[in-house]
């Protein structure tokens, strides 16, 4: 099935997210025509270059032999074209060789990249995270010699956190860093699940590695961040000898077969400190937060790809009779199929809007001239980031699963490609802190910011939008459903703020889903209002999608609020023996 980059929907979602106001004030050179040209060019590249490689990447994947990783067929050439055309440098600062475009624009471009070829997109995505970490915490040498080459795409970057005994609990990591007596360090240890940890698409791979010094404090307070390149970097920027690190193997995975997931071994690898000693976790969180929003965009991208294929199949596959015409018809004319497709499309639009809104807020949090506006944007960005990551990636899995279902038995057959989208999508809820961890972060840290006022202000804004919907006869019921959802979210928020410990943790995941469902409805409401009563079919769909979402998603908000407030008593009482066969 041919992929079509959703340029039109992305441009509309950016506009509703506040992109025009952002660019008019802070990026005056990025007028509407220029922004449209960027999206169109990215759409052409992802459609013509990346999408055709998606299937062969899944079938053949990356390979490992003699201590070297080779990218899937065509991927190295595609990556070099990606870098040469400047797609790797969109939002990086011009002083480091970047184009200085908004983060929101980069997210829109990367949604198309992930939709076309998620396994490919993981490589530059992690490089973006490394760029942000070095731009903020790197030494002058690192900014002079390494950062520009990451920005240009000449080299790629990775995150090295996880170890066999230390997954999400980084306090348990044992990789050690020993001073080499010359101002540098030597790294010893093993890291696992390192995405694009080695490959042949670029001359160098720059690893950002968490490790601890021998005399460091125990736990997370003793973790430092180090830069260890595959090839050492000379003072003139040229490459020196091979460093003491290498992939030991690549994993055999459920999906994303073209993305090499490496076991990396450090045997005295030379490394430089990034930032301050024993502040490595805080420094790495710059990468983590950047990657979390990008992973949310991954969820949107893979959902878009799965939806496009399901819609095309539903229009082509003929079976049964239409209840509307009474004639033999494609399955698109069956109400249950059309219901599923509308729900898929609505959730994609909602997740896309959440992610792009978070991107606009990230830009405003850096650039807004008024300190209060800057602080408010940053706070809302922090609140939305775990929702953007977790809710959007859950949407990716759900939509991909529905895509398989719409294909029926053919969806379970690999030749159709629907199964690949489902397999690829399944990693995103696990990446960069599992969705359960995102939920715990939301209820444990983000809700309590400014004594709960950040969520309060968002709920007040959503309630106003719900009221605005009731002024349109065709959206009265959707407005009522959104208002009910906001009230459910407010009640659940108040309960969580007054309950800590196990009770709040037990309600964290249903709370994040509730928040995502309601905020997603808010996004669709704003889009429906912005679409007006246009004669264009695609704009007429916006109010229809809101109404469908309100009936099938927002209607469940009170039930989710009940799950949030159920508490942990039942969980504490149940034993593993009671649950076992």
Coordinates of C-alpha atoms in Angstrom, one line a residue:
X1 CA 0.0 0.0 0.0
X2 CA 1.4 3.4 -1.0
X3 CA 2.1 5.8 1.9
X4 CA 0.9 9.4 1.6
X5 CA 2.5 12.0 3.9
X6 CA -0.3 13.7 5.9
X7 CA 1.0 17.2 5.0
X8 CA -2.5 18.9 5.0
X9 CA -3.5 17.5 8.4
X10 CA -0.2 18.4 9.9
X11 CA -0.4 22.0 8.7
X12 CA -3.9 22.3 10.1
X13 CA -2.9 20.7 13.5
X14 CA 0.1 23.1 13.8
X15 CA -2.2 26.1 13.1
X16 CA -4.7 25.0 15.8
X17 CA -1.8 24.4 18.2
X18 CA -0.7 28.0 18.0
X19 CA 2.1 27.7 15.5
X20 CA 1.2 30.8 13.5
X21 CA 1.4 33.0 16.6
X22 CA 4.6 31.4 17.6
X23 CA 6.3 32.0 14.3
X24 CA 4.9 35.5 13.8
X25 CA 6.6 36.6 17.0
X26 CA 9.7 34.4 17.3
X27 CA 10.4 33.1 13.8
X28 CA 9.3 35.9 11.4
X29 CA 11.4 34.5 8.6
X30 CA 9.2 31.3 8.7
X31 CA 6.1 32.6 7.0
X32 CA 3.2 30.4 6.0
X33 CA 4.5 29.7 2.5
X34 CA 7.9 28.7 3.8
X35 CA 6.5 26.4 6.5
X36 CA 4.3 24.8 3.9
X37 CA 7.3 24.3 1.6
X38 CA 9.2 22.6 4.4
X39 CA 6.3 20.2 5.1
X40 CA 5.8 19.4 1.4
X41 CA 9.5 18.7 0.9
X42 CA 9.6 16.5 4.0
X43 CA 6.5 14.7 2.7
X44 CA 8.1 14.1 -0.6
X45 CA 11.3 12.7 0.9
X46 CA 9.5 10.4 3.4
X47 CA 7.1 9.2 0.7
X48 CA 9.6 8.6 -2.0
X49 CA 12.7 7.6 -0.1
X50 CA 11.8 6.2 3.3
X51 CA 8.5 4.5 2.8
X52 CA 9.7 2.1 0.1
X53 CA 12.4 0.8 2.5
X54 CA 10.0 0.0 5.3
X55 CA 9.0 -3.5 4.1
X56 CA 12.5 -4.6 3.1
X57 CA 13.8 -3.3 6.5
X58 CA 11.3 -5.5 8.2
X59 CA 12.0 -8.6 6.1
X60 CA 15.8 -8.4 6.1
X61 CA 16.7 -6.1 9.0
X62 CA 20.0 -5.0 10.2
X63 CA 22.8 -7.7 10.5
X64 CA 25.7 -8.4 12.8
X65 CA 28.9 -10.2 11.9
X66 CA 32.5 -10.0 13.1
X67 CA 31.8 -7.3 15.6
X68 CA 30.2 -5.0 13.1
X69 CA 26.6 -3.9 12.4
X70 CA 25.4 -3.4 8.9
X71 CA 22.2 -1.4 8.3
X72 CA 19.3 -2.9 6.4
X73 CA 19.5 -2.7 2.6
X74 CA 19.1 0.9 1.4
X75 CA 19.1 2.4 4.9
X76 CA 22.7 3.8 4.9
X77 CA 22.1 5.5 1.5
X78 CA 18.8 6.9 2.7
X79 CA 20.3 8.2 5.9
X80 CA 23.0 10.0 4.0
X81 CA 20.4 11.6 1.8
X82 CA 18.4 12.5 4.9
X83 CA 21.4 14.3 6.3
X84 CA 22.5 16.0 3.1
X85 CA 19.0 17.5 2.6
X86 CA 19.2 19.0 6.1
X87 CA 16.5 17.1 7.9
X88 CA 18.7 16.3 10.8
X89 CA 19.4 20.0 11.6
X90 CA 16.0 21.5 11.7
X91 CA 15.7 22.9 15.2
X92 CA 19.4 22.9 16.2
X93 CA 20.9 26.3 16.9
X94 CA 22.6 28.1 14.0
X95 CA 25.8 28.5 16.0
X96 CA 26.2 24.7 15.9
X97 CA 25.2 24.4 12.2
X98 CA 21.5 24.1 12.7
X99 CA 18.6 25.8 10.9
X100 CA 17.1 27.3 14.1
X101 CA 13.5 26.3 13.2
X102 CA 10.8 25.7 15.9
X103 CA 10.8 22.4 17.8
X104 CA 7.1 22.0 16.7
X105 CA 8.2 22.1 13.0
X106 CA 10.8 19.4 13.7
X107 CA 8.1 17.2 15.4
X108 CA 5.8 17.6 12.4
X109 CA 8.6 16.5 10.0
X110 CA 9.5 13.6 12.2
X111 CA 6.0 12.3 12.4
X112 CA 6.2 11.8 8.7
X113 CA 9.6 10.1 9.1
X114 CA 8.2 7.7 11.7
X115 CA 5.1 7.0 9.6
X116 CA 7.1 6.2 6.6
X117 CA 9.7 4.1 8.3
X118 CA 9.8 4.0 12.1
X119 CA 12.9 1.8 12.3
X120 CA 14.8 4.5 10.3
X121 CA 13.4 7.4 12.3
X122 CA 14.8 6.0 15.5
X123 CA 18.4 6.8 14.4
X124 CA 18.1 10.6 13.8
X125 CA 15.6 10.8 16.7
X126 CA 18.2 9.7 19.2
X127 CA 20.8 12.0 17.6
X128 CA 18.4 14.9 18.2
X129 CA 18.3 14.0 21.9
X130 CA 22.2 13.9 22.0
X131 CA 22.3 17.3 20.4
X132 CA 20.1 18.8 23.0
X133 CA 22.1 17.3 25.9
X134 CA 25.5 18.5 24.5
X135 CA 24.2 21.9 23.6
X136 CA 23.1 22.4 27.2
X137 CA 25.8 20.5 29.1
X138 CA 28.7 19.8 26.7
X139 CA 32.2 21.2 27.2
X140 CA 33.6 23.8 24.7
X141 CA 35.6 21.0 23.1
X142 CA 32.5 18.9 22.7
X143 CA 30.5 21.8 21.2
X144 CA 33.3 22.6 18.8
X145 CA 34.3 19.1 17.6
X146 CA 31.3 16.8 18.2
X147 CA 28.1 18.8 18.3
X148 CA 28.3 20.3 14.7
X149 CA 28.8 16.9 13.3
X150 CA 25.8 15.5 15.1
X151 CA 23.8 18.5 13.9
X152 CA 24.9 18.0 10.3
X153 CA 24.2 14.2 10.5
X154 CA 27.8 13.3 9.7
X155 CA 27.8 11.4 13.0
X156 CA 24.9 9.9 15.0
X157 CA 24.3 9.8 18.7
X158 CA 23.0 7.2 21.2
X159 CA 21.8 6.9 24.8
X160 CA 23.4 4.2 26.9
X161 CA 21.4 3.8 30.1
X162 CA 20.1 0.3 30.5
X163 CA 22.1 -2.7 31.9
X164 CA 21.0 -6.3 32.5
X165 CA 20.3 -5.6 36.2
X166 CA 19.4 -2.0 35.8
X167 CA 16.4 -1.2 33.6
X168 CA 14.2 1.7 34.9
X169 CA 16.1 1.5 38.2
X170 CA 19.2 3.3 37.2
X171 CA 20.4 3.4 40.8
X172 CA 21.5 -0.2 40.2
X173 CA 23.8 0.5 37.3
X174 CA 27.4 -0.8 37.6
X175 CA 29.2 0.6 34.6
X176 CA 32.3 2.3 36.0
X177 CA 34.3 5.3 35.0
X178 CA 38.0 5.5 36.1
X179 CA 40.1 8.7 35.7
X180 CA 42.9 8.1 33.2
X181 CA 45.2 10.7 34.8
X182 CA 45.0 13.0 31.8
X183 CA 41.7 14.7 32.5
X184 CA 39.7 11.9 30.8
X185 CA 38.1 8.7 31.8
X186 CA 38.0 5.0 30.9
X187 CA 34.7 3.2 30.9
X188 CA 34.2 -0.5 31.8
X189 CA 30.8 -2.3 31.6
X190 CA 28.0 -3.4 29.5
X191 CA 24.9 -1.7 28.2
X192 CA 21.9 -3.3 26.6
X193 CA 19.0 -2.2 24.4
X194 CA 21.1 0.5 22.7
X195 CA 19.2 1.7 19.7
X196 CA 21.4 2.2 16.6
X197 CA 24.3 1.5 18.8
X198 CA 26.4 0.6 15.8
X199 CA 26.0 0.8 12.1
X200 CA 27.7 1.6 8.8
X201 CA 25.6 4.7 7.8
X202 CA 28.1 7.2 9.2
X203 CA 31.8 7.3 10.0
X204 CA 31.3 7.8 13.8
X205 CA 28.8 7.0 16.5
X206 CA 28.8 9.1 19.6
X207 CA 27.7 7.3 22.8
X208 CA 26.3 9.2 25.8
X209 CA 26.9 6.8 28.7
X210 CA 25.8 6.8 32.3
X211 CA 28.5 5.4 34.6
X212 CA 29.8 5.9 38.2
X213 CA 33.2 6.7 39.5
X214 CA 34.7 4.3 42.1
X215 CA 34.3 6.9 44.9
X216 CA 30.9 8.2 43.8
X217 CA 28.0 8.3 46.3
X218 CA 25.6 5.3 46.1
X219 CA 22.4 5.3 44.1
X220 CA 21.4 7.9 41.5
X221 CA 23.4 10.6 43.2
X222 CA 26.6 9.0 42.1
X223 CA 25.9 8.7 38.4
X224 CA 27.8 10.8 35.9
X225 CA 27.4 11.3 32.1
X226 CA 30.2 10.6 29.6
X227 CA 30.8 11.0 25.9
X228 CA 32.5 8.0 24.3
X229 CA 32.8 8.0 20.5
X230 CA 33.2 4.9 18.4
X231 CA 36.3 6.5 16.9
X232 CA 38.3 9.0 18.9
X233 CA 38.2 12.6 17.8
X234 CA 41.4 14.5 17.2
X235 CA 41.8 18.2 18.0
X236 CA 41.3 19.1 14.3
X237 CA 38.1 17.2 14.2
X238 CA 39.5 14.3 12.2
X239 CA 38.9 10.7 13.4
X240 CA 41.6 8.9 15.3
X241 CA 41.9 5.3 16.5
X242 CA 39.0 2.9 17.2
X243 CA 37.8 3.3 20.8
X244 CA 37.6 0.5 23.3
X245 CA 33.9 -0.2 22.8
X246 CA 32.0 -2.4 20.4
X247 CA 28.7 -4.2 19.9
X248 CA 28.6 -7.7 21.2
X249 CA 25.3 -8.6 19.5
X250 CA 22.1 -7.2 18.2
X251 CA 18.7 -8.3 19.5
X252 CA 16.1 -10.4 17.7
X253 CA 12.9 -8.4 18.2
X254 CA 9.2 -8.5 17.7
X255 CA 9.4 -5.5 15.4
X256 CA 11.5 -2.6 14.1
X257 CA 13.9 -5.2 12.6
X258 CA 15.8 -2.5 10.7
X259 CA 16.7 -0.7 13.8
X260 CA 19.8 -2.4 15.3
X261 CA 19.3 -2.8 19.1
X262 CA 22.8 -3.5 20.4
X263 CA 24.5 -4.9 23.4
X264 CA 27.4 -2.6 23.9
X265 CA 30.6 -3.6 25.7
X266 CA 33.0 -0.9 27.1
X267 CA 36.5 -2.3 27.7
X268 CA 38.5 0.7 28.8
X269 CA 36.8 3.0 26.3
X270 CA 38.2 6.5 26.4
X271 CA 35.5 9.0 27.5
X272 CA 35.0 12.7 28.4
X273 CA 32.8 14.0 31.2
X274 CA 29.6 15.8 30.1
X275 CA 28.5 18.4 32.6
X276 CA 29.2 17.9 36.2
X277 CA 30.3 14.9 38.1
X278 CA 27.5 13.0 39.9
X279 CA 24.9 15.0 37.9
X280 CA 24.6 12.5 35.1
X281 CA 21.0 11.5 35.7
X282 CA 19.8 15.2 35.6
X283 CA 21.9 15.8 32.4
X284 CA 20.6 12.6 30.8
X285 CA 17.0 13.7 31.5
X286 CA 17.6 16.4 28.9
X287 CA 17.9 13.6 26.4
X288 CA 15.1 11.6 28.0
X289 CA 12.5 14.4 27.9
X290 CA 13.4 15.2 24.3
X291 CA 13.1 11.6 23.3
X292 CA 9.8 11.1 25.2
X293 CA 8.1 13.7 23.1
X294 CA 9.6 12.3 20.0
X295 CA 8.4 8.8 21.0
X296 CA 4.9 10.2 21.4
X297 CA 5.2 11.4 17.8
X298 CA 6.3 7.9 16.8
X299 CA 3.1 6.6 18.2
X300 CA 1.2 9.1 16.0
X301 CA 3.2 8.3 13.0
X302 CA 2.8 4.5 13.1
X303 CA -1.0 5.0 13.8
X304 CA -1.2 7.2 10.7
X305 CA 0.5 4.6 8.6
X306 CA -1.7 1.8 9.9
X307 CA -4.8 3.9 9.4
X308 CA -4.0 4.8 5.8
X309 CA -3.5 1.1 5.0
X310 CA -6.8 0.1 6.7
X311 CA -8.8 2.8 5.0
X312 CA -7.4 1.8 1.6
X313 CA -8.2 -1.9 2.2
X314 CA -11.7 -1.1 3.4
X315 CA -12.4 0.7 0.2
X316 CA -11.0 -2.1 -1.9
X317 CA -12.2 -5.2 -0.2
X318 CA -15.8 -6.1 -1.3
X319 CA -17.9 -8.3 1.0
X320 CA -21.5 -8.4 1.9
X321 CA -24.1 -5.7 1.2
X322 CA -24.4 -2.1 2.4
X323 CA -27.2 -1.6 4.9
X324 CA -27.6 1.9 3.3
X325 CA -27.8 1.0 -0.4
X326 CA -28.7 -2.7 -0.1
X327 CA -26.2 -3.5 -2.8
X328 CA -22.9 -5.4 -2.8
X329 CA -20.3 -3.0 -1.4
X330 CA -16.8 -2.6 -0.1
X331 CA -16.5 -3.2 3.6
X332 CA -16.1 0.5 4.1
X333 CA -19.9 0.5 3.8
X334 CA -20.4 -1.7 6.8
X335 CA -21.2 0.5 9.9
X336 CA -18.8 -1.3 12.2
X337 CA -15.9 -0.8 9.9
X338 CA -16.7 2.8 9.4
X339 CA -17.1 3.3 13.1
X340 CA -13.6 1.8 13.7
X341 CA -12.0 3.9 11.0
X342 CA -13.6 7.1 12.3
X343 CA -12.3 6.3 15.8
X344 CA -8.8 5.6 14.5
X345 CA -8.8 8.9 12.6
X346 CA -10.1 10.8 15.6
X347 CA -7.5 9.4 18.0
X348 CA -4.7 10.1 15.5
X349 CA -5.8 13.7 15.2
X350 CA -6.1 14.1 19.0
X351 CA -2.7 12.5 19.7
X352 CA -1.1 14.6 16.9
X353 CA -2.6 17.8 18.4
X354 CA -1.3 16.9 21.9
X355 CA 2.2 16.3 20.6
X356 CA 2.4 19.4 18.5
X357 CA 0.8 21.6 21.2
X358 CA 3.6 20.3 23.5
X359 CA 6.1 21.2 20.9
X360 CA 4.8 24.8 20.6
X361 CA 4.9 25.1 24.4
X362 CA 8.5 23.9 24.3
X363 CA 9.3 26.7 21.9
X364 CA 7.5 29.3 24.0
X365 CA 9.1 28.0 27.2
X366 CA 12.5 29.0 25.6
X367 CA 11.6 32.1 23.7
X368 CA 8.6 34.0 25.2
X369 CA 9.7 37.5 26.2
X370 CA 7.4 37.8 29.2
X371 CA 8.9 35.7 32.1
X372 CA 5.4 34.7 33.3
X373 CA 4.4 33.5 29.8
X374 CA 7.7 31.6 29.5
X375 CA 7.2 29.9 32.9
X376 CA 3.6 29.1 32.2
X377 CA 4.4 27.5 28.8
X378 CA 7.2 25.5 30.3
X379 CA 5.0 24.2 33.2
X380 CA 2.3 23.2 30.8
X381 CA 4.8 21.5 28.5
X382 CA 6.1 19.5 31.5
X383 CA 2.6 18.5 32.4
X384 CA 1.7 17.4 28.9
X385 CA 5.0 15.5 28.1
X386 CA 4.2 12.2 29.9
X387 CA 0.7 12.4 28.4
X388 CA 2.0 13.1 24.9
X389 CA 4.4 10.2 25.2
X390 CA 2.2 7.6 26.9
X391 CA -1.3 8.3 25.5
X392 CA 0.0 8.8 22.0
X393 CA 2.0 5.5 22.0
X394 CA -1.0 3.6 23.4
X395 CA -3.0 5.2 20.5
X396 CA -0.4 3.9 18.1
X397 CA -0.8 0.3 19.4
X398 CA -4.6 0.5 19.5
X399 CA -4.9 1.9 16.0
X400 CA -2.4 -0.6 14.6
X401 CA -4.4 -3.4 16.2
X402 CA -7.6 -2.1 14.8
X403 CA -5.9 -1.9 11.4
X404 CA -5.2 -5.6 11.6
X405 CA -8.8 -6.3 12.6
X406 CA -10.2 -4.3 9.6
X407 CA -8.0 -6.5 7.3
X408 CA -9.6 -9.6 8.9
X409 CA -7.7 -12.8 8.3
X410 CA -5.5 -11.0 5.8
X411 CA -4.3 -8.7 8.6
X412 CA -2.7 -11.7 10.3
X413 CA -0.8 -12.6 7.2
X414 CA 2.6 -10.8 6.9
X415 CA 2.3 -10.2 3.2
X416 CA -0.3 -7.4 3.7
X417 CA 2.0 -5.4 5.9
X418 CA -0.7 -4.6 8.5
X419 CA 1.0 -7.0 11.0
X420 CA 4.3 -5.1 10.7
X421 CA 2.7 -1.8 11.9
X422 CA 1.3 -3.6 14.9
X423 CA 4.6 -5.2 15.7
X424 CA 6.6 -2.0 15.2
X425 CA 4.1 0.1 17.3
X426 CA 4.4 -2.2 20.3
X427 CA 7.8 -1.0 21.4
X428 CA 6.8 2.7 21.7
X429 CA 4.9 2.3 25.0
X430 CA 8.0 0.7 26.5
X431 CA 10.6 3.2 25.2
X432 CA 12.1 6.1 27.3
X433 CA 10.4 5.1 30.5
X434 CA 7.4 2.7 30.1
X435 CA 4.0 4.2 30.1
X436 CA 3.4 3.1 33.6
X437 CA 6.5 5.2 34.6
X438 CA 5.0 8.1 32.6
X439 CA 1.8 7.8 34.6
X440 CA 3.7 7.7 37.9
X441 CA 5.6 10.8 36.8
X442 CA 2.4 12.6 36.0
X443 CA 0.7 11.9 39.3
X444 CA 3.8 12.0 41.5
X445 CA 5.5 15.1 40.1
X446 CA 3.6 17.0 37.5
X447 CA 0.2 17.3 39.1
X448 CA 1.7 18.9 42.2
X449 CA 3.6 21.6 40.3
X450 CA 2.5 25.1 41.6
X451 CA 0.2 23.3 44.0
X452 CA -1.9 21.8 41.3
X453 CA -2.6 25.1 39.5
X454 CA -1.1 23.9 36.1
X455 CA -3.7 21.2 35.6
X456 CA -6.4 23.5 37.1
X457 CA -5.7 26.2 34.5
X458 CA -5.8 23.6 31.7
X459 CA -9.1 22.3 33.0
X460 CA -10.5 25.8 33.1
X461 CA -9.5 26.4 29.5
X462 CA -11.0 23.1 28.4
X463 CA -14.3 24.0 30.2
X464 CA -14.5 27.2 28.3
X465 CA -14.0 25.4 25.0
X466 CA -16.7 23.0 26.0
X467 CA -19.0 25.9 26.6
X468 CA -18.1 27.4 23.2
X469 CA -19.1 24.1 21.5
X470 CA -22.7 24.5 22.8
X471 CA -23.1 27.6 20.8
X472 CA -23.1 25.5 17.6
X473 CA -26.2 23.4 17.2
X474 CA -24.3 20.5 15.7
X475 CA -21.8 20.4 18.6
X476 CA -24.0 20.8 21.6
X477 CA -23.8 17.1 22.6
X478 CA -20.1 17.0 22.1
X479 CA -19.8 20.1 24.3
X480 CA -21.8 18.4 27.0
X481 CA -19.6 15.3 26.8
X482 CA -16.4 17.4 27.0
X483 CA -17.7 19.3 30.0
X484 CA -18.5 16.0 31.8
X485 CA -15.0 14.7 30.9
X486 CA -13.4 17.9 32.4
X487 CA -15.4 17.5 35.6
X488 CA -14.3 13.9 35.9
X489 CA -10.7 14.9 35.3
X490 CA -11.0 17.6 38.0
X491 CA -12.5 15.2 40.5
X492 CA -9.8 12.6 39.8
X493 CA -7.1 15.3 40.1
X494 CA -8.4 16.5 43.5
X495 CA -8.5 12.9 44.8
X496 CA -4.9 12.2 43.7
X497 CA -3.6 15.4 45.2
X498 CA -5.1 14.3 48.6
X499 CA -4.0 10.7 48.4
X500 CA -0.3 9.8 48.2
X501 CA 1.7 6.6 48.2
X502 CA 0.2 3.3 47.0
X503 CA -3.3 4.8 46.4
X504 CA -2.1 7.4 43.9
X505 CA 0.3 4.9 42.2
X506 CA -2.6 2.5 41.8
X507 CA -4.6 5.1 40.0
X508 CA -1.8 6.5 37.9
X509 CA -2.4 4.6 34.7
X510 CA -6.2 5.2 34.5
X511 CA -5.5 8.8 35.4
X512 CA -3.1 9.3 32.5
X513 CA -5.6 7.7 30.2
X514 CA -8.4 9.9 31.5
X515 CA -6.2 13.0 31.1
X516 CA -5.3 11.9 27.5
X517 CA -8.9 11.2 26.6
X518 CA -10.1 14.5 27.8
X519 CA -7.3 16.6 26.5
X520 CA -7.6 14.7 23.2
X521 CA -11.3 15.8 23.1
X522 CA -10.2 19.4 23.8
X523 CA -7.8 19.2 20.8
X524 CA -10.6 17.9 18.6
X525 CA -12.9 20.6 19.8
X526 CA -10.5 23.3 18.9
X527 CA -10.0 21.8 15.5
X528 CA -13.8 21.5 14.9
X529 CA -14.2 25.1 15.9
X530 CA -11.3 26.2 13.7
X531 CA -12.7 24.2 10.7
X532 CA -16.0 26.2 11.0
X533 CA -18.7 25.1 8.6
X534 CA -16.5 24.7 5.5
X535 CA -17.7 23.1 2.3
X536 CA -14.4 21.2 2.0
X537 CA -14.9 17.5 2.8
X538 CA -11.8 17.2 4.9
X539 CA -12.7 20.2 7.0
X540 CA -16.3 18.9 7.4
X541 CA -14.8 15.8 8.9
X542 CA -13.4 17.7 11.9
X543 CA -16.8 18.3 13.6
X544 CA -17.8 14.7 12.7
X545 CA -14.7 13.3 14.3
X546 CA -15.3 15.3 17.4
X547 CA -18.9 14.0 17.7
X548 CA -17.7 10.4 17.2
X549 CA -14.9 10.8 19.7
X550 CA -17.3 12.4 22.3
X551 CA -19.7 9.4 22.0
X552 CA -17.1 6.7 22.0
X553 CA -14.3 8.1 24.2
X554 CA -15.4 11.1 26.3
X555 CA -18.5 9.1 27.4
X556 CA -16.2 6.8 29.3
X557 CA -14.5 9.6 31.4
X558 CA -16.6 9.1 34.5
X559 CA -15.8 5.4 34.6
X560 CA -12.1 6.1 34.3
X561 CA -12.4 8.6 37.2
X562 CA -13.9 5.8 39.3
X563 CA -10.9 3.6 38.4
X564 CA -8.5 6.4 39.5
X565 CA -10.1 6.7 42.9
X566 CA -10.4 2.9 43.6
X567 CA -7.3 3.0 45.8
X568 CA -4.8 0.3 46.4
X569 CA -6.3 -1.7 49.2
X570 CA -7.5 -4.5 47.0
X571 CA -4.1 -4.7 45.3
X572 CA -2.3 -5.0 48.6
X573 CA -4.5 -7.8 49.8
X574 CA -4.2 -10.0 46.7
X575 CA -1.4 -12.5 46.7
X576 CA 0.4 -14.0 43.7
X577 CA -0.7 -17.4 44.9
X578 CA -4.3 -16.3 44.6
X579 CA -3.8 -15.3 41.0
X580 CA -1.9 -18.3 39.9
X581 CA -3.4 -21.3 38.2

